[in-house]
Amino acid sequence: MTGEPSTDLVTYPFSHTIRVRFAETDAMRIVHHGRYFPYLEEARVEYLRAIDHPYTAWQEAGIESAVLEAFVRYRSPLRFDELVVVHVALRAVRGATFQMDYALSVDGELRSTAVTVHALLGADGRPQRLPAWLVDLNLGG
Amino acid sequence: MTGEPSTDLVTYPFSHTIRVRFAETDAMRIVHHGRYFPYLEEARVEYLRAIDHPYTAWQEAGIESAVLEAFVRYRSPLRFDELVVVHVALRAVRGATFQMDYALSVDGELRSTAVTVHALLGADGRPQRLPAWLVDLNLGG
Amino acid sequence: MTGEPSTDLVTYPFSHTIRVRFAETDAMRIVHHGRYFPYLEEARVEYLRAIDHPYTAWQEAGIESAVLEAFVRYRSPLRFDELVVVHVALRAVRGATFQMDYALSVDGELRSTAVTVHALLGADGRPQRLPAWLVDLNLGG
Amino acid sequence: MTGEPSTDLVTYPFSHTIRVRFAETDAMRIVHHGRYFPYLEEARVEYLRAIDHPYTAWQEAGIESAVLEAFVRYRSPLRFDELVVVHVALRAVRGATFQMDYALSVDGELRSTAVTVHALLGADGRPQRLPAWLVDLNLGG
């Protein structure tokens, strides 16, 4: 992964809001640190839908997105019933992999930043070239 | 499902011990009620392994076990780091379905009882006849 | 628990829609049976918010809702990215416990029914009398 | 976090074995990337128990371990029923925080490496000085 995600919420082109479930809290009365990854994934899926490349279309084309790296920096905790805004950006494309950056906020207050790095796999389980629209998206297209 | 599971631990032919993970607790400082189902599943998988019909062999034969019903009666809570003994029994075979009963205890104290009802599905997603060994097991064979 | 939940979606006074996360699927390519319980809980929380008795207000009053029983009848599976409508009803009040019924549908097609039975616990962990509004709600008030 | 964890399994002083649950797989038929964090946590808890500083003793002393950062590099996937060996090391102590490194292997084959960074919080939610035994452990004591 490349550097740290931006802590400036306005630099993210997309956001998606998720309400914290009680089932996602732990005995410290905060969201368990492992529960952030489904939030990132949900926001990523909604981002792809918003730019007209829904993940279900990838699946129909026999392509899956494999996670190569995942990172979260927990700045302050999330709690039951909070409305978490997950900000998403395509940060970088490098060869056959791409990096997504995230910032999680509640009421405009930054709570966490995160990174996921992905490759695309074909039906044979082998890495795929990234589609042109994804490369273009990274160029600001 | 048929009646309530036995609360008498000695009536169960098999048991499997699971230590509660911190990630399985919730903000009430107890194991979240939805987290019991992976415990039942893990104990079921170990039971099948113990009687020489491991679930991975079913999968290799193209058979999956579909859950039709699941029930838990929560008697007293489970907490972080406790060693939970999951007692398992094949309770009933009815046509193409079978019922498993469970009792969860800690230090010999009953904490929960549970039931799952299953059907077997073939690679085509259609219900399969239950194998003879499963029917025999129910007859005490 | 009392009988089976209604399979008639119009008999439920409230519904809440949840999109299936990829993280909630399992290797059978369907939503894992244990993942339904957070859906029921999320719908229950939204129902309480809708009738102006939000769960966070219960918590501030030192009251927690303990789950005594949970049951799901899985009729047909849920899949990634489906929009699941969780229909909710207060089915019964019996002494210090109450029962919620649920029906899960996708595009109007019934996929599952479910039941949860609850008690209210005070800050001392002891059962509480049910509040009048909850008893009244059961009477159709 | 400081650099990448060692990929040399023998450099880790402790290991703990976990069998993959079916509930931890996803529709790609591998363990979901978010499900690794409870594995790391379980191994961390067992490591602390093995060195006679069990996490439950921390809790009784009013101390909780807050996760500040978490990172996983997914090298090759984990599958249902595999026995995953989670190798654990205390990598660094810096002021009031400490870093744990992990390597996950199956049958001696490296599958993932991971890092978590922690602080200790007192009952008042404020950072605590690290205990002497933890600092000593980092010095190879």
mmCIF file of N, CA and C in Angstrom, chain A residues 22-30 32 35 80, chain B residues 22-30 32 35 80:
data_model
loop_
_atom_site.group_PDB
_atom_site.id
_atom_site.type_symbol
_atom_site.label_atom_id
_atom_site.label_comp_id
_atom_site.label_asym_id
_atom_site.label_seq_id
_atom_site.Cartn_x
_atom_site.Cartn_y
_atom_site.Cartn_z
ATOM 1 N N PHE A 22 -25.999 -3.350 16.741
ATOM 2 C CA PHE A 22 -25.612 -3.806 18.079
ATOM 3 C C PHE A 22 -24.687 -5.020 17.982
ATOM 4 N N ALA A 23 -24.974 -5.903 17.022
ATOM 5 C CA ALA A 23 -24.170 -7.124 16.846
ATOM 6 C C ALA A 23 -22.719 -6.817 16.492
ATOM 7 N N GLU A 24 -22.421 -5.586 16.115
ATOM 8 C CA GLU A 24 -21.063 -5.229 15.711
ATOM 9 C C GLU A 24 -20.226 -4.664 16.861
ATOM 10 N N THR A 25 -20.876 -4.457 17.995
ATOM 11 C CA THR A 25 -20.143 -3.973 19.166
ATOM 12 C C THR A 25 -19.478 -5.150 19.886
ATOM 13 N N ASP A 26 -18.527 -4.828 20.769
ATOM 14 C CA ASP A 26 -17.928 -5.863 21.610
ATOM 15 C C ASP A 26 -17.998 -5.442 23.071
ATOM 16 N N ALA A 27 -17.387 -6.229 23.939
ATOM 17 C CA ALA A 27 -17.512 -6.005 25.380
ATOM 18 C C ALA A 27 -16.824 -4.720 25.839
ATOM 19 N N MET A 28 -16.067 -4.036 24.960
ATOM 20 C CA MET A 28 -15.561 -2.705 25.288
ATOM 21 C C MET A 28 -16.597 -1.637 24.932
ATOM 22 N N ARG A 29 -17.774 -2.066 24.485
ATOM 23 C CA ARG A 29 -18.906 -1.189 24.118
ATOM 24 C C ARG A 29 -18.607 -0.326 22.893
ATOM 25 N N ILE A 30 -17.676 -0.783 22.067
ATOM 26 C CA ILE A 30 -17.363 -0.102 20.812
ATOM 27 C C ILE A 30 -17.427 -1.123 19.680
ATOM 28 N N HIS A 32 -16.149 -3.636 17.239
ATOM 29 C CA HIS A 32 -14.940 -4.469 17.223
ATOM 30 C C HIS A 32 -14.096 -4.119 15.994
ATOM 31 N N ARG A 35 -14.766 -5.583 12.602
ATOM 32 C CA ARG A 35 -16.057 -5.289 11.968
ATOM 33 C C ARG A 35 -15.998 -4.119 11.001
ATOM 34 N N PHE A 80 -22.570 1.807 19.033
ATOM 35 C CA PHE A 80 -23.892 1.346 18.608
ATOM 36 C C PHE A 80 -24.777 2.510 18.177
ATOM 37 N N PHE B 22 -13.047 -12.849 22.201
ATOM 38 C CA PHE B 22 -13.483 -11.487 22.541
ATOM 39 C C PHE B 22 -14.378 -10.924 21.424
ATOM 40 N N ALA B 23 -14.034 -11.239 20.177
ATOM 41 C CA ALA B 23 -14.796 -10.741 19.029
ATOM 42 C C ALA B 23 -16.240 -11.226 19.025
ATOM 43 N N GLU B 24 -16.552 -12.228 19.837
ATOM 44 C CA GLU B 24 -17.905 -12.787 19.865
ATOM 45 C C GLU B 24 -18.788 -12.146 20.927
ATOM 46 N N THR B 25 -18.193 -11.293 21.761
ATOM 47 C CA THR B 25 -18.983 -10.594 22.780
ATOM 48 C C THR B 25 -19.638 -9.364 22.160
ATOM 49 N N ASP B 26 -20.632 -8.821 22.884
ATOM 50 C CA ASP B 26 -21.248 -7.565 22.446
ATOM 51 C C ASP B 26 -21.245 -6.578 23.608
ATOM 52 N N ALA B 27 -21.866 -5.424 23.389
ATOM 53 C CA ALA B 27 -21.798 -4.343 24.372
ATOM 54 C C ALA B 27 -22.536 -4.666 25.675
ATOM 55 N N MET B 28 -23.273 -5.799 25.728
ATOM 56 C CA MET B 28 -23.814 -6.270 27.007
ATOM 57 C C MET B 28 -22.779 -7.122 27.743
ATOM 58 N N ARG B 29 -21.595 -7.243 27.172
ATOM 59 C CA ARG B 29 -20.469 -7.999 27.755
ATOM 60 C C ARG B 29 -20.738 -9.498 27.795
ATOM 61 N N ILE B 30 -21.621 -9.972 26.930
ATOM 62 C CA ILE B 30 -21.899 -11.402 26.808
ATOM 63 C C ILE B 30 -21.768 -11.795 25.336
ATOM 64 N N HIS B 32 -22.891 -12.478 21.851
ATOM 65 C CA HIS B 32 -24.079 -12.061 21.105
ATOM 66 C C HIS B 32 -24.893 -13.292 20.688
ATOM 67 N N ARG B 35 -24.057 -15.316 17.638
ATOM 68 C CA ARG B 35 -22.746 -15.974 17.579
ATOM 69 C C ARG B 35 -22.798 -17.432 18.015
ATOM 70 N N PHE B 80 -16.668 -13.837 27.632
ATOM 71 C CA PHE B 80 -15.314 -13.905 27.070
ATOM 72 C C PHE B 80 -14.443 -14.889 27.839
#
